[in-house]
XYZ file of C-alpha atoms in Angstrom:
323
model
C 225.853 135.069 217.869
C 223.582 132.345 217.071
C 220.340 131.655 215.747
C 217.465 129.187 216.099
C 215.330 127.760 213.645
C 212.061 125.693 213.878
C 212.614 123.010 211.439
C 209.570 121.373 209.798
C 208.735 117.561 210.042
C 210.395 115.580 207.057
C 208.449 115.023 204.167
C 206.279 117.620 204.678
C 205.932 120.305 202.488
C 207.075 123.900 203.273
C 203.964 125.848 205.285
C 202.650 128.950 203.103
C 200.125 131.365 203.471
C 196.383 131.087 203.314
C 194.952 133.318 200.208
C 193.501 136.554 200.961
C 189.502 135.705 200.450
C 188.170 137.318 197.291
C 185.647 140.431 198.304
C 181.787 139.153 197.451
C 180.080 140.219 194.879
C 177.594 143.300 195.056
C 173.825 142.825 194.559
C 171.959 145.130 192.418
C 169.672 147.284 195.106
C 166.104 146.267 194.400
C 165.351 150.066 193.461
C 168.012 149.899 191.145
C 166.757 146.629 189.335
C 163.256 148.078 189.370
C 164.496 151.056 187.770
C 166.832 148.758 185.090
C 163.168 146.767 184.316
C 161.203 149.795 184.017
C 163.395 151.377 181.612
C 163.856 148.244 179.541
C 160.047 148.159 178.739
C 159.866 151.936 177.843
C 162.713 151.351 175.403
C 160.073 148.734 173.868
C 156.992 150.620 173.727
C 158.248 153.741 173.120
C 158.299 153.086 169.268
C 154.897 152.638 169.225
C 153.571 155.381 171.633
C 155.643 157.775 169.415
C 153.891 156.316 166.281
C 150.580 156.604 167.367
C 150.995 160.187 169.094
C 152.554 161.349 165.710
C 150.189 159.860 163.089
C 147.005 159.289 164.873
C 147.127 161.570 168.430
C 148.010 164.774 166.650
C 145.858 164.522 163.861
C 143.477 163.564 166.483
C 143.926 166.835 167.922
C 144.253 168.349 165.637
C 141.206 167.760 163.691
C 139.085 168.271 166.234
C 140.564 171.852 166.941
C 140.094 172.450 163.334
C 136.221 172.136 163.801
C 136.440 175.202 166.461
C 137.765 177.514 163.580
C 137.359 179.358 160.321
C 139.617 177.295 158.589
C 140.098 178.174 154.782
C 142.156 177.927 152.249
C 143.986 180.933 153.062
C 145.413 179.734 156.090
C 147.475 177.360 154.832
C 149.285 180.608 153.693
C 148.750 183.234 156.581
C 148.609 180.630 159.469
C 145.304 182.208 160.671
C 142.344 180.191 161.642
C 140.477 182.313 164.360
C 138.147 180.104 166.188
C 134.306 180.393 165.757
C 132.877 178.400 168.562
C 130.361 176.538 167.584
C 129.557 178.073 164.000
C 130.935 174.878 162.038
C 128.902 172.420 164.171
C 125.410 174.205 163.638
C 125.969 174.841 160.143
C 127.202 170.978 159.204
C 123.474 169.992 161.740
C 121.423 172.331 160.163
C 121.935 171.305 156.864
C 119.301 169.152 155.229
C 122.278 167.408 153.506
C 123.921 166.160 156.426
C 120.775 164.197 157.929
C 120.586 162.451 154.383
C 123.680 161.680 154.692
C 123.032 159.765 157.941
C 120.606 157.938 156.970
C 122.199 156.690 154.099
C 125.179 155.689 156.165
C 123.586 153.302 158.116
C 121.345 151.968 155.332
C 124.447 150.910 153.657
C 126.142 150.338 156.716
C 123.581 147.969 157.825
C 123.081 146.590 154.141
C 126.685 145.959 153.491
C 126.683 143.973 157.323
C 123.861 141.834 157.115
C 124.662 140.724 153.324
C 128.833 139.965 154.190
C 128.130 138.421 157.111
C 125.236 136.162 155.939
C 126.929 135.432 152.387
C 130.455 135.076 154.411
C 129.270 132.642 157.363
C 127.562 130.450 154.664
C 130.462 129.853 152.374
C 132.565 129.606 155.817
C 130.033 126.437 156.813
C 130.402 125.525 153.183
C 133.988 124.971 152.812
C 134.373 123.778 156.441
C 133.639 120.253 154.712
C 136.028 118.302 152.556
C 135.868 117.970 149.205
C 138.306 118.094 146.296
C 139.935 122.079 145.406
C 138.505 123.646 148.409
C 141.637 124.852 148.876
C 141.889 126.199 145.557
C 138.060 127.746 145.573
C 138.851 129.075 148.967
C 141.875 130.963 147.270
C 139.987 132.487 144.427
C 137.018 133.614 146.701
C 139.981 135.821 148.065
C 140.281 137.984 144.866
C 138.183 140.091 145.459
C 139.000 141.339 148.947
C 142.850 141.598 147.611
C 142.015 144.134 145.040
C 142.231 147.719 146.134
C 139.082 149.612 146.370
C 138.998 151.831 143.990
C 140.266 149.083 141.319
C 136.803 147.248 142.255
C 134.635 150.150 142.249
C 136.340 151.535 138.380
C 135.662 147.414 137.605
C 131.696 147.401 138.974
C 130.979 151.294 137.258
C 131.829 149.471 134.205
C 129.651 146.511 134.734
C 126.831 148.602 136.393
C 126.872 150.883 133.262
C 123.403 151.060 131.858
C 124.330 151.487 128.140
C 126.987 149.242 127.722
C 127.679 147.365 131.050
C 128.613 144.066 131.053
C 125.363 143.069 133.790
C 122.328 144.966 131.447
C 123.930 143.167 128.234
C 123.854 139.804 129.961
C 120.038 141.021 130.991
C 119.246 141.901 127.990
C 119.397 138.206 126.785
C 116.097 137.518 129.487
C 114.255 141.109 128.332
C 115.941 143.066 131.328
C 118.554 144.528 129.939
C 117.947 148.852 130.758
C 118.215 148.902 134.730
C 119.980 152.306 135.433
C 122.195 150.601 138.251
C 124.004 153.455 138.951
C 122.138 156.313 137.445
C 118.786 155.571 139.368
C 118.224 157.860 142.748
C 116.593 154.707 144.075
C 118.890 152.233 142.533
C 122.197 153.817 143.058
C 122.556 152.994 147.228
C 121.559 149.454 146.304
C 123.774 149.144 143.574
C 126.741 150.479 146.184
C 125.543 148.476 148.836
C 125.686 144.906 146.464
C 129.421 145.687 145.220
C 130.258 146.563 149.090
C 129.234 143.033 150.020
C 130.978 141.447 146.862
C 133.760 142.817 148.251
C 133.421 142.320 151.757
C 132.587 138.337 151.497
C 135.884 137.157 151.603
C 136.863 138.834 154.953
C 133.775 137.653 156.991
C 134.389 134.145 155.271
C 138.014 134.015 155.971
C 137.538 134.867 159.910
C 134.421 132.514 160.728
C 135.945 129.865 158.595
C 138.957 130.163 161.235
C 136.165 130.079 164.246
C 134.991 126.964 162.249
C 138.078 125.277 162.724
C 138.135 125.479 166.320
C 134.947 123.855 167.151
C 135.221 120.318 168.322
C 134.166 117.469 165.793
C 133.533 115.644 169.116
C 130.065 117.705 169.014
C 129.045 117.611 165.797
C 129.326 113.426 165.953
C 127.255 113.523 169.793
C 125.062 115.931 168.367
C 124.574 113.091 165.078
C 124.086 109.870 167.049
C 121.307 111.963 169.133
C 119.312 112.605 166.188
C 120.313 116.227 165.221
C 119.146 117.377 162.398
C 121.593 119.764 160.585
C 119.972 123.185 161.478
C 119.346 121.666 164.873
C 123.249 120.977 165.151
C 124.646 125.071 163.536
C 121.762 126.562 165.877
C 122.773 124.914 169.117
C 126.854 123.734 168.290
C 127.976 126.251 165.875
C 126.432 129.492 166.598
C 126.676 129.324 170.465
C 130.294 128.399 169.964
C 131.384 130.999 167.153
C 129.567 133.898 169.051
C 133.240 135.386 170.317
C 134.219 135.631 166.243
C 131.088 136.571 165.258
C 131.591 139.919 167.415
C 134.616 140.662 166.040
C 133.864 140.327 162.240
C 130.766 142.402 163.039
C 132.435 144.702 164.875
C 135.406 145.495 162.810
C 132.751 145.210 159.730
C 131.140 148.174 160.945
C 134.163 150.107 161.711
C 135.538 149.790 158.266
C 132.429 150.122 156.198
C 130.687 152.950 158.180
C 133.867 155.438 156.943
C 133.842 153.933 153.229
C 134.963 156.749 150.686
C 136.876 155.452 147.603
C 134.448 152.708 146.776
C 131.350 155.504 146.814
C 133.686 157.669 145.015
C 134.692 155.859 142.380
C 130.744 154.364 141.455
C 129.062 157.264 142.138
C 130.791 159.970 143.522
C 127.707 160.706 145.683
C 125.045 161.205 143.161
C 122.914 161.160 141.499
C 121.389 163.752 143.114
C 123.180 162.738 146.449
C 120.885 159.280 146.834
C 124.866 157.525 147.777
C 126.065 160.653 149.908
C 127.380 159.148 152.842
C 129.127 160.293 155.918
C 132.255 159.588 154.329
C 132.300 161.282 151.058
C 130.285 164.385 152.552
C 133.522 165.291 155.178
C 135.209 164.488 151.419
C 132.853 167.399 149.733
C 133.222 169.726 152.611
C 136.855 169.718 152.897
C 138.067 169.008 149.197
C 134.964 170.503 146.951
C 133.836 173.178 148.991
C 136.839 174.005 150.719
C 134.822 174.208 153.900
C 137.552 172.781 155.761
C 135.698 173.515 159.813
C 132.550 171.406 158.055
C 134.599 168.536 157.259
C 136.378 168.252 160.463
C 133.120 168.464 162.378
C 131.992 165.631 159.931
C 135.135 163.702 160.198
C 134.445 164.042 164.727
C 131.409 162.463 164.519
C 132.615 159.591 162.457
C 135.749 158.891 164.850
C 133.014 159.428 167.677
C 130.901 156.573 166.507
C 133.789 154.223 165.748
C 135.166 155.439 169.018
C 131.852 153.827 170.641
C 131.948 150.524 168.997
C 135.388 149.911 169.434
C 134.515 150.086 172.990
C 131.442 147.960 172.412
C 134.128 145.444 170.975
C 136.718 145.801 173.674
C 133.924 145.117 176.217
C 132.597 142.218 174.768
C 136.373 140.558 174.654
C 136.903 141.055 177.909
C 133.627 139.345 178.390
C 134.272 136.335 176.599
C 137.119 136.585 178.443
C 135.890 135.911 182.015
């Protein structure tokens, strides 16, 4: 029996098979990939949500559930704190003491503001020029804001000391040396309010020297060969043009001085006869002297309330400047 077979053309190599085509590749569904993304920028701010829910939400919260009850010292033992309504909140308004202490908040508030920013914007315009150490003068100018608070205010109660401070000997030399700095009811709040602005100078100079930076030269030489005087030139080039940093030094200012406690603390401790009781160091007494713990958290609200409404004052005005 025989067999036929289809013989291939010489020289050609021996037919084979065609490979098998390799299956495509799967795209990710767009719900999946929206999913994937979604996930992927939880996983980044989920630090910092849980961070600010743990140490600023609760005690949030928690503070301002505090000022609802009859909190004492007890209950850090027993766990009860029945609520009171509104008890805490008419006691802390009716109190003579917390009005003073009001008013004396924003007369150092507004004090401490107007003399950092003044002080800080003219050594910014000061060492915006050239000249030799600026650098270094700029440096030491810093010292001050780099020391902690109470170090400064220990420092100053030793200067401001009316028997043997450093200030009233070096007065002394001119006739004036027995101002009670610290010991005077009407003394005592200026006194506080001059060290606050020692120590605030450096951080108003430090931000509008940084504005400074960024306005053109450009102007400044237009503004010369027009016959601008050098008033003429900061009130119409410099002021219009820092007015974004300008905000935010006054804004964070406020928000950082209007709570001030260590610095009061250590000069005065509120006296004498409560002429530096501020908001600050009364939701201090309440809680820590008095043990009035529902007092303190009510004073402790309002102060988050008004820093509450000029942080949104601030965030406004960015997105202002923004547009």
């Amino acid at each position: 029996m025989s067999s036929t077979a289809a013989s291939a053309p010489a020289g050609s190599a021996p037919a084979t098979s065609a490979p098998a085509a390799a299956p495509a590749a799967k795209s990710p569904k767009p719900g999946s990939l929206k999913l994937r993304r979604t996930l992927a920028q939880w996983g980044f701010i989920a630090p910092a949500v849980i961070f600010m829910l743990l140490f600023f939400g609760y005690p949030l919260v928690r503070n301002v559930v505090m000022s609802f009850q009859h909190y004492t010292p007890s209950t850090f033992f027993t766990g009860e704190a029945p609520f009171n309504g509104f008890d805490n909140w008419r006691n802390v308004f009716q109190d003579d003491l917390f009005g003073k202490a009001l008013w004396q908040t924003i007369l150092f508030t507004i004090g401490s503001l107007i003399g950092q920013f003044c002080i800080g914007l003219a050594l910014a315009v000061f060492f915006n020029r050239r000249f030799p150490l600026n650098g270094v003068l700029r440096s030491l100018i810093l010292l001050p804001w780099l020391v902690p608070m109470v170090v400064s205010g220990v420092v100053w109660r030793r200067i401001l000391d009316q028997d043997t401070g450093v200030l009233n000997s070096f007065l002394g030399l001119f006739g004036a040396g027995d101002t009670p700095w610290l010991s005077s009811t009407g003394m005592a709040l200026i006194s506080v309010v001059m060290v606050n602005i020692w120590i605030g100078i450096p951080f108003n100079m430090v931000i509008l020297y940084g504005g400074l930076q960024e306005v053109p030269k450009e102007m400044y030489e237009a503004a010369s060969l027009d016959g601008a005087s050098a008033w003429r030139q900061f009130r119409s080039i410099t002021l219009p043009l820092l007015k974004p940093v300008i905000t935010v030094v006054l804004v964070l200012g406020f928000m950082s001085t209007v709570k001030i406690l260590d610095l009061v603390l250590a000069l005065t401790d509120g006296g004498p006869a409560d002429s530096t009781q501020t908001l600050g160091t009364l939701t201090y007494q309440n809680s820590f002297a008095q043990l009035d713990f529902g007092a303190g958290a009510v004073v402790g609200n309002i102060l988050i309330l008004i820093s509450a409404v000029f942080a949104v004052f601030y965030l406004r005005a960015n997105r202002n400047e923004g547009k």
